[in-house]
Backbone as a printed PyTorch tensor [residue, N CA C, xyz], in Angstrom:
tensor([[[ 10.2630,   9.4250,  13.2540],
         [  8.9730,   9.7950,  12.6830],
         [  9.0160,   9.6540,  11.1720]],

        [[  7.9270,   9.1650,  10.6240],
         [  7.7930,   9.0260,   9.1780],
         [  6.4560,   9.6300,   8.7750]],

        [[  6.4930,  10.5010,   7.7880],
         [  5.2600,  11.0390,   7.2160],
         [  5.0980,  10.4770,   5.8200]],

        [[  3.8730,  10.1020,   5.4750],
         [  3.6040,   9.4340,   4.2080],
         [  2.5930,  10.2300,   3.3960]],

        [[  2.8610,  10.3560,   2.0990],
         [  1.9510,  11.0780,   1.2060],
         [  1.7350,  10.2330,  -0.0430]],

        [[  0.4870,   9.8370,  -0.2720],
         [  0.1450,   9.0440,  -1.4550],
         [ -0.1860,   9.9460,  -2.6360]],

        [[  0.0090,   9.4150,  -3.8100],
         [ -0.3830,  10.0920,  -5.0420],
         [ -0.5940,   9.0430,  -6.1170]],

        [[ -1.1820,   9.4820,  -7.2330],
         [ -1.3370,   8.5810,  -8.3650],
         [ -2.7320,   8.0220,  -8.5640]],

        [[ -3.6330,   8.3260,  -7.6570],
         [ -4.9990,   7.8440,  -7.8200],
         [ -5.7110,   8.5670,  -8.9570]],

        [[ -6.8940,   8.0900,  -9.2930],
         [ -7.6650,   8.7320, -10.3460],
         [ -8.7830,   7.8550, -10.8360]],

        [[ -9.3530,   8.2600, -11.9690],
         [-10.4490,   7.5300, -12.6010],
         [ -9.9070,   6.7600, -13.7940]],

        [[-10.2210,   5.4810, -13.8490],
         [ -9.7310,   4.6410, -14.9330],
         [-10.8230,   3.6550, -15.3250]],

        [[-10.8250,   3.2540, -16.5700],
         [-11.7930,   2.2560, -17.0190],
         [-11.3510,   0.8620, -16.5990]],

        [[-12.3050,  -0.0260, -16.4700],
         [-12.0020,  -1.4220, -16.1450],
         [-10.9960,  -1.9710, -17.1580]],

        [[-10.0220,  -2.6950, -16.6500],
         [ -8.9510,  -3.2230, -17.4740],
         [ -7.7380,  -2.3270, -17.5670]],

        [[ -7.8810,  -1.1080, -17.0820],
         [ -6.7840,  -0.1660, -17.1290],
         [ -5.8000,  -0.3280, -15.9840]],

        [[ -4.8390,   0.5800, -15.9350],
         [ -3.7710,   0.5090, -14.9350],
         [ -3.5790,   1.8550, -14.2590]],

        [[ -3.0960,   1.7860, -13.0350],
         [ -2.6610,   2.9610, -12.2880],
         [ -1.4430,   2.5740, -11.4660]],

        [[ -0.6060,   3.5550, -11.1930],
         [  0.5330,   3.3420, -10.3130],
         [  0.4490,   4.3330,  -9.1720]],

        [[  0.2740,   3.8150,  -7.9810],
         [  0.2400,   4.6510,  -6.7980],
         [  1.6400,   4.7980,  -6.2260]],

        [[  1.9150,   5.9800,  -5.7130],
         [  3.1860,   6.2420,  -5.0500],
         [  2.9370,   6.6660,  -3.6140]],

        [[  3.8780,   6.3570,  -2.7640],
         [  3.8100,   6.7300,  -1.3570],
         [  5.1680,   7.3060,  -0.9900]],

        [[  5.2380,   8.6330,  -0.9270],
         [  6.4940,   9.3100,  -0.6230],
         [  6.6190,   9.5010,   0.8760]],

        [[  7.7900,   9.1610,   1.3980],
         [  8.0180,   9.2440,   2.8360],
         [  9.0370,  10.3200,   3.1670]],

        [[  8.8210,  10.9540,   4.2820],
         [  9.8170,  11.8700,   4.8200],
         [ 10.4020,  11.2500,   6.0760]],

        [[ 11.5830,  11.6770,   6.4500],
         [ 12.2240,  11.1010,   7.6190],
         [ 13.3360,  10.1710,   7.1950]],

        [[ 14.2790,   9.9680,   8.0870],
         [ 15.4740,   9.2070,   7.7350],
         [ 15.3190,   7.7110,   7.8790]],

        [[ 14.2080,   7.2540,   8.4680],
         [ 14.1140,   5.8420,   8.8140],
         [ 13.2290,   5.0370,   7.8720]],

        [[ 12.9000,   5.5700,   6.7080],
         [ 11.9950,   4.8640,   5.7910],
         [ 12.4870,   3.4570,   5.5050]],

        [[ 13.7720,   3.2850,   5.2740],
         [ 14.3040,   1.9750,   4.8970],
         [ 14.2290,   0.9680,   6.0330]],

        [[ 13.9090,   1.4200,   7.2390],
         [ 13.7900,   0.5200,   8.3810],
         [ 12.3850,  -0.0420,   8.5310]],

        [[ 11.4520,   0.4620,   7.7700],
         [ 10.0530,   0.1010,   7.9500],
         [  9.5360,  -0.7930,   6.8340]],

        [[  8.7140,  -1.7370,   7.2280],
         [  7.9270,  -2.4860,   6.2630],
         [  6.7590,  -1.5960,   5.8400]],

        [[  6.3560,  -1.7060,   4.5990],
         [  5.3010,  -0.8650,   4.0710],
         [  4.1170,  -1.7030,   3.6250]],

        [[  2.9500,  -1.1410,   3.8160],
         [  1.7360,  -1.8180,   3.3840],
         [  0.8300,  -0.8790,   2.6220]],

        [[ -0.0060,  -1.4650,   1.7990],
         [ -1.0750,  -0.7340,   1.1340],
         [ -2.4120,  -1.3280,   1.6010]],

        [[ -3.3300,  -0.4470,   1.9340],
         [ -4.6730,  -0.8240,   2.3290],
         [ -5.6680,  -0.0500,   1.4710]],

        [[ -6.9050,  -0.4830,   1.4940],
         [ -7.9390,   0.2700,   0.7900],
         [ -9.2370,   0.2120,   1.5840]],

        [[-10.0430,   1.2320,   1.3540],
         [-11.3290,   1.2970,   2.0440],
         [-12.3860,   1.8320,   1.0930]],

        [[-13.3690,   1.0020,   0.8230],
         [-14.5040,   1.3910,  -0.0050],
         [-15.6040,   1.9500,   0.8930]],

        [[-16.5020,   2.7550,   0.3340],
         [-17.5760,   3.3410,   1.1500],
         [-18.3950,   2.2650,   1.8560]],

        [[-18.5810,   2.4310,   3.1530],
         [-19.3830,   1.5020,   3.9270],
         [-18.6980,   0.2100,   4.2870]],

        [[-17.4150,   0.0990,   3.9490],
         [-16.6780,  -1.1380,   4.2300],
         [-15.4820,  -0.8360,   5.1300]],

        [[-14.9820,  -1.8970,   5.7570],
         [-13.8070,  -1.7420,   6.5980],
         [-12.5480,  -1.6180,   5.7410]],

        [[-11.5480,  -1.0250,   6.3250],
         [-10.2560,  -0.9240,   5.6480],
         [ -9.6690,  -2.3220,   5.5080]],

        [[ -9.1950,  -2.6570,   4.3060],
         [ -8.6810,  -4.0020,   4.0750],
         [ -7.2650,  -3.9750,   3.5180]],

        [[ -6.5520,  -5.0130,   3.8720],
         [ -5.1790,  -5.1980,   3.4230],
         [ -5.1380,  -5.4720,   1.9310]],

        [[ -4.1640,  -4.8690,   1.2680],
         [ -3.9540,  -5.1120,  -0.1570],
         [ -2.6030,  -5.7790,  -0.4070]],

        [[ -1.5410,  -5.1960,   0.1330],
         [ -0.2010,  -5.7210,  -0.1130],
         [  0.7570,  -5.1930,   0.9400]],

        [[  1.8690,  -5.9050,   1.1200],
         [  2.9160,  -5.4690,   2.0360],
         [  4.2670,  -5.8700,   1.4770]],

        [[  5.2930,  -5.1430,   1.9130],
         [  6.6490,  -5.4020,   1.4420],
         [  7.6110,  -5.2230,   2.6030]],

        [[  8.6330,  -6.0610,   2.6470],
         [  9.6290,  -5.9760,   3.7060],
         [ 10.4820,  -4.7300,   3.5430]],

        [[ 11.2770,  -4.4250,   4.5640],
         [ 12.0940,  -3.2170,   4.5140],
         [ 13.0900,  -3.2580,   3.3730]],

        [[ 13.5760,  -4.4560,   3.0560],
         [ 14.5610,  -4.5660,   1.9820],
         [ 13.9290,  -4.7720,   0.6170]],

        [[ 12.6490,  -5.0970,   0.6170],
         [ 11.9640,  -5.3380,  -0.6470],
         [ 12.0230,  -6.7690,  -1.1300]],

        [[ 12.6390,  -7.6570,  -0.3480],
         [ 12.8010,  -9.0290,  -0.8300],
         [ 11.6050,  -9.9150,  -0.5280]],

        [[ 10.6860,  -9.4340,   0.2830],
         [  9.4860, -10.2020,   0.6030],
         [  8.2540,  -9.3470,   0.3060]],

        [[  7.3190,  -9.9440,  -0.4210],
         [  6.0660,  -9.2580,  -0.7180],
         [  4.8820, -10.1750,  -0.4360]],

        [[  3.7620,  -9.5670,  -0.0990],
         [  2.5640, -10.3060,   0.2620],
         [  1.3660,  -9.5830,  -0.3290]],

        [[  0.3480, -10.3630,  -0.7230],
         [ -0.8050,  -9.7780,  -1.3890],
         [ -2.1200, -10.3870,  -0.9080]],

        [[ -3.1460,  -9.5710,  -0.9690],
         [ -4.5190, -10.0700,  -0.8270],
         [ -4.7790, -10.9750,  -2.0250]],

        [[ -5.4850, -12.0730,  -1.7820],
         [ -5.6810, -13.0560,  -2.8480],
         [ -6.2820, -12.4420,  -4.1070]],

        [[ -7.2300, -11.5520,  -3.9390],
         [ -7.9580, -11.0400,  -5.1020],
         [ -7.1330, -10.0940,  -5.9710]],

        [[ -5.9560,  -9.6840,  -5.5040],
         [ -5.1220,  -8.7930,  -6.3170],
         [ -3.8540,  -9.4850,  -6.8130]],

        [[ -3.6330, -10.7220,  -6.3810],
         [ -2.4410, -11.4490,  -6.8310],
         [ -2.4500, -11.5830,  -8.3460]],

        [[ -1.2970, -11.3100,  -8.9450],
         [ -1.1870, -11.3790, -10.3910],
         [ -1.6020, -10.1120, -11.1060]],

        [[ -2.2550,  -9.1930, -10.3860],
         [ -2.6760,  -7.9230, -10.9910],
         [ -1.9380,  -6.7340, -10.3750]],

        [[ -1.6630,  -6.7910,  -9.0870],
         [ -0.9950,  -5.6940,  -8.3770],
         [  0.4300,  -6.1000,  -8.0250]],

        [[  1.3210,  -5.1170,  -8.0260],
         [  2.7020,  -5.3390,  -7.6200],
         [  3.1460,  -4.2300,  -6.6760]],

        [[  3.6090,  -4.6230,  -5.5030],
         [  4.1470,  -3.6590,  -4.5510],
         [  5.6650,  -3.6280,  -4.6910]],

        [[  6.2320,  -2.4500,  -4.5850],
         [  7.6840,  -2.3110,  -4.6710],
         [  8.0980,  -1.0860,  -3.8570]],

        [[  9.3970,  -0.9110,  -3.7230],
         [  9.8880,   0.2530,  -2.9890],
         [ 11.2590,   0.6380,  -3.4990]],

        [[ 11.5770,   1.9050,  -3.2960],
         [ 12.8910,   2.4410,  -3.6280],
         [ 13.3650,   3.1690,  -2.3710]],

        [[ 14.2360,   2.5440,  -1.6110],
         [ 14.6560,   3.1300,  -0.3380],
         [ 15.4950,   4.3880,  -0.5420]],

        [[ 16.1990,   4.4670,  -1.6610],
         [ 16.9770,   5.6840,  -1.9250],
         [ 16.0460,   6.8650,  -2.1470]],

        [[ 14.9660,   6.6230,  -2.8920],
         [ 13.9830,   7.6770,  -3.1530],
         [ 12.9610,   7.7990,  -2.0310]],

        [[ 13.0110,   6.8990,  -1.0420],
         [ 12.0560,   6.9050,   0.0790],
         [ 10.6210,   6.8410,  -0.4330]],

        [[ 10.3840,   5.9470,  -1.3590],
         [  9.0600,   5.8470,  -1.9610],
         [  8.6500,   4.3840,  -2.1030]],

        [[  7.3960,   4.1270,  -1.7920],
         [  6.8030,   2.8140,  -2.0460],
         [  5.8040,   2.9640,  -3.1800]],

        [[  5.5770,   1.8790,  -3.9090],
         [  4.7070,   1.9180,  -5.0760],
         [  3.7030,   0.7710,  -5.0310]],

        [[  2.5950,   1.0030,  -5.7010],
         [  1.6350,  -0.0750,  -5.9410],
         [  1.2060,   0.0360,  -7.4000]],

        [[  1.7300,  -0.8620,  -8.2150],
         [  1.3390,  -0.9290,  -9.6230],
         [  0.0890,  -1.7750,  -9.7180]],

        [[ -0.9620,  -1.2140, -10.2750],
         [ -2.2470,  -1.8990, -10.3530],
         [ -2.6370,  -2.0580, -11.8200]],

        [[ -2.7180,  -3.2960, -12.2550],
         [ -3.0980,  -3.6140, -13.6330],
         [ -4.4210,  -4.3690, -13.6530]],

        [[ -5.0260,  -4.4370, -14.8140],
         [ -6.2880,  -5.1600, -14.9810],
         [ -7.2940,  -4.7680, -13.9100]],

        [[ -7.4510,  -3.4890, -13.7280],
         [ -8.3170,  -2.9960, -12.6630],
         [ -9.7730,  -3.3500, -12.9090]],

        [[-10.4690,  -3.5810, -11.8020],
         [-11.8780,  -3.9530, -11.8370],
         [-12.6910,  -2.9340, -11.0340]],

        [[-13.9750,  -2.8090, -11.3220],
         [-14.7970,  -1.8910, -10.5200],
         [-14.7250,  -2.1810,  -9.0090]],

        [[-14.5560,  -3.4420,  -8.6340],
         [-14.4480,  -3.7940,  -7.2110],
         [-13.1750,  -3.2500,  -6.5640]],

        [[-12.2400,  -2.7840,  -7.3620],
         [-11.0140,  -2.1830,  -6.8100],
         [-11.2280,  -0.7290,  -6.3990]],

        [[-12.3780,  -0.1850,  -6.7040],
         [-12.6710,   1.1970,  -6.3490],
         [-12.6450,   1.3920,  -4.8420]],

        [[-11.8310,   2.3380,  -4.3870],
         [-11.6600,   2.5980,  -2.9540],
         [-10.6850,   3.7530,  -2.7690]],

        [[-10.5790,   4.1990,  -1.5310],
         [ -9.4770,   5.0780,  -1.1520],
         [ -8.3180,   4.1610,  -0.7460]],

        [[ -7.1610,   4.4010,  -1.3250],
         [ -5.9900,   3.5840,  -1.0590],
         [ -5.0380,   4.3340,  -0.1310]],

        [[ -4.5740,   3.6200,   0.8930],
         [ -3.6840,   4.1940,   1.8970],
         [ -2.3810,   3.4050,   1.9370]],

        [[ -1.2790,   4.1090,   2.1080],
         [ -0.0410,   3.4180,   2.4350],
         [  0.2150,   3.5720,   3.9320]],

        [[  0.9430,   2.6220,   4.4800],
         [  1.1820,   2.6000,   5.9130],
         [  2.5260,   1.9620,   6.1960]],

        [[  3.1040,   2.2970,   7.3510],
         [  4.4090,   1.7660,   7.7150],
         [  4.4020,   1.1440,   9.0990]],

        [[  5.1710,   0.0570,   9.2590],
         [  5.3270,  -0.5920,  10.5490],
         [  6.7140,  -1.1880,  10.6440]],

        [[  7.1090,  -1.5790,  11.8440],
         [  8.4930,  -1.9900,  12.0810],
         [  8.8080,  -3.3790,  11.5580]],

        [[  7.8070,  -4.2560,  11.4500],
         [  8.0820,  -5.6130,  10.9980],
         [  6.8780,  -6.1390,  10.2350]],

        [[  6.9900,  -7.3540,   9.7380],
         [  5.9270,  -7.9340,   8.9210],
         [  4.9130,  -8.7310,   9.7330]],

        [[  5.1170,  -8.7830,  11.0480],
         [  4.1850,  -9.5180,  11.8970],
         [  2.8100,  -8.8740,  11.8150]],

        [[  1.7760,  -9.6860,  11.6420],
         [  0.3960,  -9.1890,  11.5160],
         [  0.3080,  -8.0790,  10.4710]],

        [[  0.9480,  -8.2840,   9.3570],
         [  1.0510,  -7.2860,   8.2980],
         [ -0.2960,  -6.9490,   7.6730]],

        [[ -1.2960,  -7.8080,   7.8290],
         [ -2.5870,  -7.5480,   7.2320],
         [ -3.5550,  -6.8610,   8.1950]],

        [[ -3.0760,  -6.4830,   9.3770],
         [ -3.9210,  -5.8330,  10.3780],
         [ -3.6370,  -4.3340,  10.3980]],

        [[ -4.6110,  -3.5150,  10.0070],
         [ -4.3470,  -2.0760,   9.9450],
         [ -3.9720,  -1.4650,  11.2870]],

        [[ -4.5040,  -1.9970,  12.3810],
         [ -4.1970,  -1.3750,  13.6650],
         [ -2.7810,  -1.6770,  14.1370]],

        [[ -2.0250,  -2.4900,  13.3960],
         [ -0.6270,  -2.7700,  13.7270],
         [  0.3440,  -1.8170,  13.0610]],

        [[ -0.1690,  -0.9330,  12.2040],
         [  0.6960,   0.0060,  11.4940],
         [  0.7750,   1.3190,  12.2610]],

        [[  1.9840,   1.8470,  12.3270],
         [  2.2050,   3.0640,  13.1010],
         [  1.9440,   4.3140,  12.2790]],

        [[  2.3500,   4.2860,  11.0170],
         [  2.2730,   5.5000,  10.1990],
         [  1.3020,   5.3020,   9.0450]],

        [[  0.5750,   6.3580,   8.7270],
         [ -0.4330,   6.3100,   7.6610],
         [ -0.3810,   7.5700,   6.8100]],

        [[ -0.6510,   7.3890,   5.5250],
         [ -0.8490,   8.5260,   4.6510],
         [ -2.3040,   8.9680,   4.6790]],

        [[ -2.6000,   9.9920,   3.9030],
         [ -3.9470,  10.5670,   3.9080],
         [ -4.8880,   9.8550,   2.9380]],

        [[ -4.3360,   9.0430,   2.0520],
         [ -5.1540,   8.2910,   1.1080],
         [ -5.2730,   8.9490,  -0.2460]],

        [[ -5.4950,   8.1250,  -1.2570],
         [ -5.7200,   8.6160,  -2.6070],
         [ -6.8640,   7.8070,  -3.2280]],

        [[ -7.7690,   8.5000,  -3.8990],
         [ -8.9640,   7.8490,  -4.4210],
         [ -8.6640,   7.1460,  -5.7410]],

        [[ -9.1070,   5.8970,  -5.8350],
         [ -9.0450,   5.1370,  -7.0790],
         [-10.4750,   4.7580,  -7.4570]],

        [[-10.8840,   5.1500,  -8.6460],
         [-12.2220,   4.8330,  -9.1260],
         [-12.1140,   4.1100, -10.4610]],

        [[-12.6930,   2.9140, -10.5270],
         [-12.6500,   2.1020, -11.7300],
         [-14.0630,   2.0130, -12.2930]],

        [[-14.2370,   2.5220, -13.4950],
         [-15.5560,   2.5100, -14.1230],
         [-15.7230,   1.2600, -14.9800]],

        [[-16.9470,   0.7860, -15.0600],
         [-17.2210,  -0.4420, -15.8400],
         [-17.5480,  -0.1130, -17.2850]]])
């Protein structure tokens, strides 16, 4: 079992940065691939980024490439999403999630574990 808790969300002006954290409990964090998703009001939950269990493979939604960076620290049992050059369209609740492999990594229903979400609001 893995429990996930996100933090680091908040209100930021366009062009600013935020770093989201996803703290995991349980001994098997390093065995799981991690993903970040987001959901804006009235929209479906969408894939943002994913990282392999070892951290050597990362994947991104096209619109965040070059602005967002996903990383993880298996010793600290924490995944991160560094978000730079934020835009108002990035406004959403951001969720971290865990799954056993990278197959269908952009499909939310393939993830077993989910955090409660953290709100990110980017003002123009």
